[in-house]
Coordinates of C-alpha atoms and ligand atoms in Angstrom, one line a residue:
M290 CA 283.1 32.9 340.2
R291 CA 286.5 33.6 338.7
K292 CA 288.0 31.4 340.8
I293 CA 285.9 28.7 340.2
L294 CA 286.3 29.1 336.5
F295 CA 290.0 29.2 336.8
F296 CA 290.0 26.1 338.7
L297 CA 288.0 24.4 336.0
I298 CA 290.0 25.8 333.2
V299 CA 293.5 24.4 335.5
T300 CA 291.4 21.2 335.9
V301 CA 290.5 20.8 332.4
F302 CA 294.3 21.6 331.3
F303 CA 295.6 18.9 333.9
F304 CA 293.4 16.2 333.0
E305 CA 294.1 16.8 329.2
W306 CA 298.1 16.7 330.2
S307 CA 297.5 13.5 332.4
M308 CA 295.5 11.6 329.5
S309 CA 298.5 12.8 327.0
Q310 CA 301.0 10.9 329.5
S311 CA 300.8 7.7 327.9
N312 CA 303.6 6.3 330.6
T313 CA 304.3 7.9 333.7
K314 CA 306.6 5.5 334.6
P315 CA 310.1 7.6 336.1
F316 CA 313.1 7.9 334.0
T317 CA 315.2 5.5 335.7
V318 CA 319.0 5.5 335.4
V319 CA 321.1 2.8 336.6
L320 CA 324.7 4.2 337.9
D321 CA 327.3 1.6 337.9
A322 CA 330.3 2.2 339.8
G323 CA 333.1 0.1 338.0
H324 CA 334.9 -2.6 339.8
G325 CA 334.9 -2.7 344.2
G326 CA 335.7 -5.5 346.6
K327 CA 338.2 -7.9 346.0
D328 CA 338.7 -6.1 342.1
P329 CA 340.3 -2.8 342.7
G330 CA 340.4 -1.8 339.2
N331 CA 343.5 -0.3 338.0
M332 CA 345.9 1.2 340.5
G333 CA 347.6 3.7 338.3
N334 CA 350.1 5.7 340.4
G335 CA 348.7 4.3 343.4
Y336 CA 345.1 5.5 343.1
K337 CA 342.3 3.3 343.4
E338 CA 339.7 2.9 340.2
K339 CA 337.1 1.5 342.4
N340 CA 337.0 4.3 345.3
I341 CA 337.3 7.2 342.2
A342 CA 334.7 5.7 340.3
L343 CA 332.4 5.1 343.6
N344 CA 332.7 8.5 344.5
I345 CA 331.8 10.2 340.9
V346 CA 328.7 7.7 340.8
L347 CA 327.6 8.8 344.4
E348 CA 327.9 12.5 343.5
I349 CA 326.0 12.1 340.0
G350 CA 323.0 10.0 341.7
K351 CA 322.7 12.2 344.8
R352 CA 321.9 15.1 342.1
L353 CA 320.0 13.1 339.7
E354 CA 317.6 12.0 342.8
N355 CA 316.4 15.6 343.7
I356 CA 315.0 15.9 340.0
P357 CA 311.3 15.1 340.6
G358 CA 310.7 12.0 337.8
V359 CA 313.8 10.6 337.9
K360 CA 314.6 7.2 339.5
V361 CA 318.6 6.1 340.6
I362 CA 319.7 2.6 340.9
Y363 CA 323.1 2.1 341.9
T364 CA 324.7 -1.6 341.1
R365 CA 326.9 -1.0 344.2
K366 CA 326.9 1.8 347.0
T367 CA 329.7 0.7 348.5
D368 CA 333.1 -1.3 348.6
V369 CA 331.6 -4.6 347.5
F370 CA 332.7 -7.1 344.6
V371 CA 329.7 -7.4 342.0
E372 CA 329.8 -9.5 339.0
L373 CA 329.2 -8.3 335.5
K374 CA 326.4 -10.0 334.5
D375 CA 324.7 -9.0 337.8
R376 CA 325.2 -5.3 337.1
A377 CA 323.5 -5.8 333.8
N378 CA 320.6 -7.6 335.4
I379 CA 320.1 -5.1 338.1
A380 CA 319.3 -2.8 335.1
N381 CA 317.3 -5.0 333.0
K382 CA 315.2 -6.0 336.0
A383 CA 314.7 -2.5 336.7
K384 CA 313.6 -1.9 333.1
A385 CA 315.9 1.2 333.2
D386 CA 316.2 3.8 330.5
L387 CA 319.8 4.6 330.6
F388 CA 322.7 2.7 332.1
V389 CA 326.0 4.4 333.1
S390 CA 329.1 2.6 334.1
V391 CA 332.3 5.0 335.4
H392 CA 335.8 3.7 335.4
C393 CA 339.1 5.3 335.1
N394 CA 341.7 4.1 332.4
S395 CA 345.1 2.9 332.8
H396 CA 348.3 2.8 330.0
K397 CA 351.8 2.3 330.3
S398 CA 352.5 5.4 328.5
Q399 CA 351.5 9.0 329.7
A400 CA 348.2 8.8 327.8
E401 CA 345.5 11.2 328.9
G402 CA 341.9 12.3 328.6
T403 CA 338.5 11.1 328.7
E404 CA 336.9 8.6 326.2
T405 CA 333.2 7.2 326.1
F406 CA 332.2 3.6 325.4
V407 CA 329.1 2.3 323.5
L408 CA 328.7 -1.5 322.4
G409 CA 330.1 -2.1 318.9
V410 CA 331.9 -4.5 316.7
A411 CA 334.0 -1.9 315.3
Q412 CA 336.9 -1.9 317.7
N413 CA 340.4 -1.2 316.8
K414 CA 343.0 -2.8 318.4
E415 CA 343.3 0.4 321.1
N416 CA 339.9 0.3 322.1
F417 CA 340.3 -3.7 322.3
E418 CA 342.9 -2.8 325.3
V419 CA 340.4 -0.9 327.2
A420 CA 337.7 -3.8 326.7
K421 CA 339.9 -6.6 327.5
A422 CA 341.3 -4.9 330.9
E423 CA 337.7 -3.8 331.8
N424 CA 336.4 -7.3 330.9
S425 CA 339.2 -9.1 332.5
V426 CA 337.6 -8.8 335.7
I427 CA 335.2 -11.8 335.1
F428 CA 338.5 -14.1 335.9
L429 CA 337.8 -12.9 339.7
E430 CA 334.1 -14.4 339.3
D431 CA 333.0 -17.8 339.7
D432 CA 332.4 -20.2 336.8
Y433 CA 332.7 -17.4 334.5
Q434 CA 332.8 -19.8 331.6
T435 CA 329.3 -20.9 332.1
H436 CA 328.0 -17.5 332.7
Y437 CA 329.8 -15.7 329.6
E438 CA 329.0 -18.3 327.4
G439 CA 332.9 -19.1 326.5
F440 CA 333.4 -15.5 326.1
D441 CA 337.4 -14.8 326.4
P442 CA 338.5 -11.7 327.1
N443 CA 341.8 -11.8 325.2
A444 CA 340.4 -12.8 322.1
P445 CA 339.3 -10.0 319.8
E446 CA 337.4 -12.3 317.4
T447 CA 334.7 -13.5 320.1
V448 CA 333.3 -10.0 319.4
I449 CA 331.6 -10.7 316.1
G450 CA 328.1 -11.5 316.5
L451 CA 327.5 -11.0 320.0
T452 CA 326.2 -7.4 319.8
L453 CA 322.5 -8.2 318.7
L454 CA 321.4 -7.0 322.1
Q455 CA 322.5 -3.5 322.1
E456 CA 322.3 -2.9 318.4
E457 CA 318.8 -0.9 318.5
Y458 CA 320.1 1.5 321.4
T459 CA 323.5 2.2 319.7
D460 CA 322.1 5.3 318.3
Q461 CA 320.8 6.9 321.7
S462 CA 324.1 5.6 323.4
I463 CA 325.9 7.5 321.2
L464 CA 323.9 10.6 321.4
L465 CA 324.7 10.2 325.3
A466 CA 328.1 9.6 324.9
D467 CA 328.5 12.5 322.8
M468 CA 326.9 14.9 325.3
I469 CA 329.4 13.5 328.2
Q470 CA 332.3 14.0 325.7
D471 CA 331.4 17.8 324.8
N472 CA 331.0 18.2 328.8
F473 CA 334.2 17.1 329.7
A474 CA 336.2 18.6 326.8
N475 CA 334.2 22.2 327.1
Q476 CA 333.5 22.6 330.5
Y477 CA 336.8 20.8 332.1
K478 CA 339.0 21.4 329.3
R479 CA 339.8 17.7 329.6
V480 CA 341.8 15.8 326.7
D481 CA 338.9 14.5 324.1
R482 CA 339.5 11.1 323.1
G483 CA 336.1 10.8 321.6
V484 CA 333.3 8.2 321.5
K485 CA 334.5 4.7 321.0
Q486 CA 332.9 1.3 320.3
A487 CA 334.4 -1.6 321.9
N488 CA 333.0 -5.1 323.1
L489 CA 332.5 -4.4 326.7
L490 CA 330.7 -7.2 328.8
V491 CA 328.7 -5.1 331.0
I492 CA 327.0 -2.8 328.8
R493 CA 326.6 -5.7 325.9
R494 CA 324.2 -7.6 328.5
T495 CA 322.1 -4.6 329.3
F496 CA 318.7 -4.0 327.0
M497 CA 318.5 -0.3 326.9
P498 CA 320.8 2.7 326.1
S499 CA 324.2 2.2 327.9
V500 CA 327.7 3.7 328.2
L501 CA 331.0 3.1 329.4
V502 CA 332.9 6.3 330.7
E503 CA 336.5 6.4 331.0
V504 CA 337.1 9.8 333.2
G505 CA 340.7 10.0 332.5
F506 CA 344.0 8.2 333.0
L507 CA 345.1 7.2 336.7
T508 CA 348.6 6.1 335.3
N509 CA 349.1 9.6 334.0
T510 CA 350.7 11.7 336.9
G511 CA 348.7 15.2 336.5
E512 CA 345.4 13.3 335.5
G513 CA 345.7 10.9 338.2
R514 CA 346.1 13.5 340.9
Y515 CA 343.4 15.3 339.4
L516 CA 341.0 12.6 339.5
D517 CA 342.0 11.2 342.8
S518 CA 341.0 15.0 344.2
P519 CA 337.9 16.0 345.5
S520 CA 337.6 18.6 342.9
G521 CA 338.3 16.3 340.1
Q522 CA 335.7 14.0 341.1
A523 CA 333.1 17.1 341.1
D524 CA 334.0 18.1 337.9
M525 CA 333.8 14.7 336.3
S526 CA 330.5 13.7 338.2
N527 CA 328.9 17.4 337.0
A528 CA 330.2 16.7 333.4
V529 CA 328.0 13.0 333.4
Y530 CA 325.2 14.6 335.4
Q531 CA 324.6 17.4 333.1
A532 CA 324.8 14.9 330.1
I533 CA 322.1 13.0 331.6
V534 CA 319.8 16.0 332.4
K535 CA 320.3 17.1 329.0
Y536 CA 319.7 13.7 327.2
K537 CA 316.4 13.2 329.2
S538 CA 315.3 16.7 328.2
V539 CA 316.2 16.1 324.4
L540 CA 314.6 12.8 324.2
Y541 CA 311.7 12.9 326.9
E542 CA 311.3 16.7 327.7
D543 CA 311.0 17.6 331.5
Q544 CA 307.3 17.9 332.2
S545 CA 307.3 16.4 335.8
D546 CA 307.3 19.7 337.5
F547 CA 303.9 20.9 335.7
S548 CA 301.5 20.2 338.7
F549 CA 303.7 22.2 340.6
A550 CA 303.5 25.2 338.3
I551 CA 299.4 24.5 338.2
N552 CA 299.6 24.6 342.0
N553 CA 301.3 27.9 342.4
N554 CA 299.4 29.5 339.7
S555 CA 296.1 28.7 341.7
Q556 CA 297.7 30.3 345.1
S557 CA 298.7 33.3 343.3
E558 CA 295.1 33.3 341.9
D559 CA 293.9 33.7 345.5
S560 CA 294.8 37.3 345.5
S561 CA 291.9 37.9 342.8
T562 CA 294.6 39.8 340.9
T563 CA 295.0 37.9 337.9
K564 CA 292.2 38.0 335.3
T565 CA 291.0 34.6 334.1
K566 CA 289.2 33.5 330.8
S567 CA 287.7 30.8 329.4
S568 CA 289.7 27.7 327.8
S569 CA 288.2 28.7 324.4
E570 CA 289.1 32.5 325.2
I571 CA 292.8 31.4 326.1
Y572 CA 293.5 29.2 322.9
S573 CA 291.6 32.1 320.8
Q574 CA 294.3 34.8 322.2
N575 CA 297.1 32.9 321.8
I576 CA 295.9 32.0 318.1
K577 CA 295.5 35.6 317.5
D578 CA 298.8 36.3 319.4
K579 CA 300.6 33.8 317.5
T580 CA 303.2 34.1 320.5
I581 CA 303.3 30.1 321.3
I582 CA 304.0 27.2 318.9
F583 CA 303.4 23.8 319.7
K584 CA 305.0 20.8 317.8
I585 CA 305.3 17.3 318.4
Q586 CA 308.5 15.8 319.1
L587 CA 308.4 12.3 317.7
F588 CA 312.1 11.3 318.8
A589 CA 315.3 12.5 318.6
S590 CA 318.4 10.8 317.1
S591 CA 321.9 11.4 315.8
K592 CA 321.0 10.0 312.2
K593 CA 319.9 12.0 309.5
I594 CA 316.8 11.0 308.1
V595 CA 314.8 11.9 304.8
L596 CA 311.8 13.7 305.5
N597 CA 309.2 11.8 304.0
R598 CA 305.8 10.1 304.8
K599 CA 307.5 6.4 304.4
N600 CA 310.1 7.2 307.1
F601 CA 307.7 8.8 309.9
E602 CA 304.6 5.9 309.9
G603 CA 302.6 7.7 307.4
L604 CA 302.9 11.1 309.4
S605 CA 303.3 14.5 307.3
P606 CA 304.6 17.1 307.7
V607 CA 307.6 16.6 309.9
N608 CA 310.4 19.2 310.0
T609 CA 313.8 18.5 311.8
E610 CA 315.6 20.6 313.8
K611 CA 319.4 20.6 315.1
I612 CA 320.7 20.9 318.3
G613 CA 324.6 20.1 318.5
K614 CA 324.6 16.9 317.2
V615 CA 321.1 15.7 317.7
N616 CA 318.7 16.0 315.3
R617 CA 314.8 16.3 316.6
Y618 CA 312.2 15.2 314.6
L619 CA 309.0 17.1 314.8
Y620 CA 305.4 16.7 313.6
Q621 CA 303.2 19.4 312.7
E622 CA 302.9 22.9 314.4
T623 CA 299.8 24.8 316.1
Y624 CA 299.5 27.9 318.1
D625 CA 296.3 25.8 319.3
Y626 CA 297.0 23.6 322.4
S627 CA 294.0 21.5 322.2
E628 CA 295.2 20.9 318.5
A629 CA 298.5 19.8 319.6
L630 CA 297.0 17.2 322.1
A631 CA 295.2 15.8 319.1
F632 CA 298.4 15.7 317.3
L633 CA 300.0 14.0 319.8
K634 CA 297.3 11.2 320.3
E635 CA 298.1 10.9 316.4
A636 CA 301.7 10.3 317.2
Q637 CA 301.3 7.9 319.9
R638 CA 298.5 6.0 317.9
A639 CA 301.2 5.7 315.0
G640 CA 303.7 4.0 317.5
Y641 CA 305.8 7.0 318.6
K642 CA 305.4 6.1 322.8
D643 CA 308.0 8.6 323.8
A644 CA 306.2 11.7 321.5
F645 CA 305.7 14.6 323.3
I646 CA 304.4 18.2 322.7
A647 CA 307.5 20.7 322.5
S648 CA 306.9 24.5 323.0
Y649 CA 308.3 27.5 321.4
E650 CA 308.3 31.0 322.0
K651 CA 310.1 32.8 319.2
N652 CA 311.7 30.1 317.8
K653 CA 313.2 29.3 321.4
Q654 CA 312.1 25.9 323.0
I655 CA 310.6 26.8 326.1
P656 CA 309.2 24.2 328.8
L657 CA 305.3 23.2 328.2
T658 CA 304.7 24.2 331.9
E659 CA 306.1 27.6 331.0
A660 CA 303.9 27.9 327.7
L661 CA 300.8 26.8 329.3
K662 CA 301.4 29.5 332.0
K663 CA 301.9 32.3 329.1
I664 CA 298.7 31.4 326.9
E665 CA 296.5 31.8 330.2
K666 CA 297.6 35.1 330.7
Ligands
ZN44 ZN1 337.6 -0.1 335.1

């Protein structure tokens, strides 16, 4: 009887949870290794940008593929030439959630360090040099004048008015770019040249948050050697990998292992040692203990938004929580999971399609799977 009851509760939880997941589409990341084939990229100190970028991308992808609910698409997995517009098309066709392009820098000086670009018009001369170098690959493409609408990589002024496509994704692109740069600087003590904006063709054509990462200068003696080494490439891929995972958890939360947790629970229930409670008992126990709080995350952004009804599609109360440079905007709070599901539906109806239930124990966020396990006890 207990077992059946428990099974029923689990089924109800799972059903409610499934219903709350308006989109079960995997989180899709397009990884773009710069250059390839007849285009070696920069050859600072004799190292090949195309090979280093590919090694790093393959390593990032291998690890991302192990995460349930994540789909990885590569613009190239081997040493082949892919046109810039085709790279962007691959991502657009896949309706990807993220586009990450990996490159290595070069300079005539001993310049050193990492920088991550998002698309923007506010580029200075220095950023323009990077854009010029990375965009110049179109000269190797057939008929580039037609494909790039008369774009001239050598003229900074062609930039203006061309960035509308990416504009709505700037905020999220900066979010990821910040996370990547933080990891480079803090975990691996790389010189931090910061998050920058430039008119980069490959990310200008994507319809999703997109960044172009310059993992360092091959032209710098020490950095070139580091980037050409397996350990340097492992460091850089780990930094980017961790940032993508964090970005996903801040914006979408990882609920993909929820059915796993439930299955494991049912198994441990076979030993008949754990006591079982009805669904309403579970709720009321947590409401009494006030151990777990549920809030609805509407979205996360690097922007500071005034907390009034008008800015949140009429939803109130909304609070904010800052994690690093990211502001999370949270609607309501409750000890009652069924109420949380109702709030989530309200948020989704108000237009926040990516909203999700965030759970907290003693003011610390914990995965929803863990929270539900805890209130079942
Ligand atoms: Zn490059």
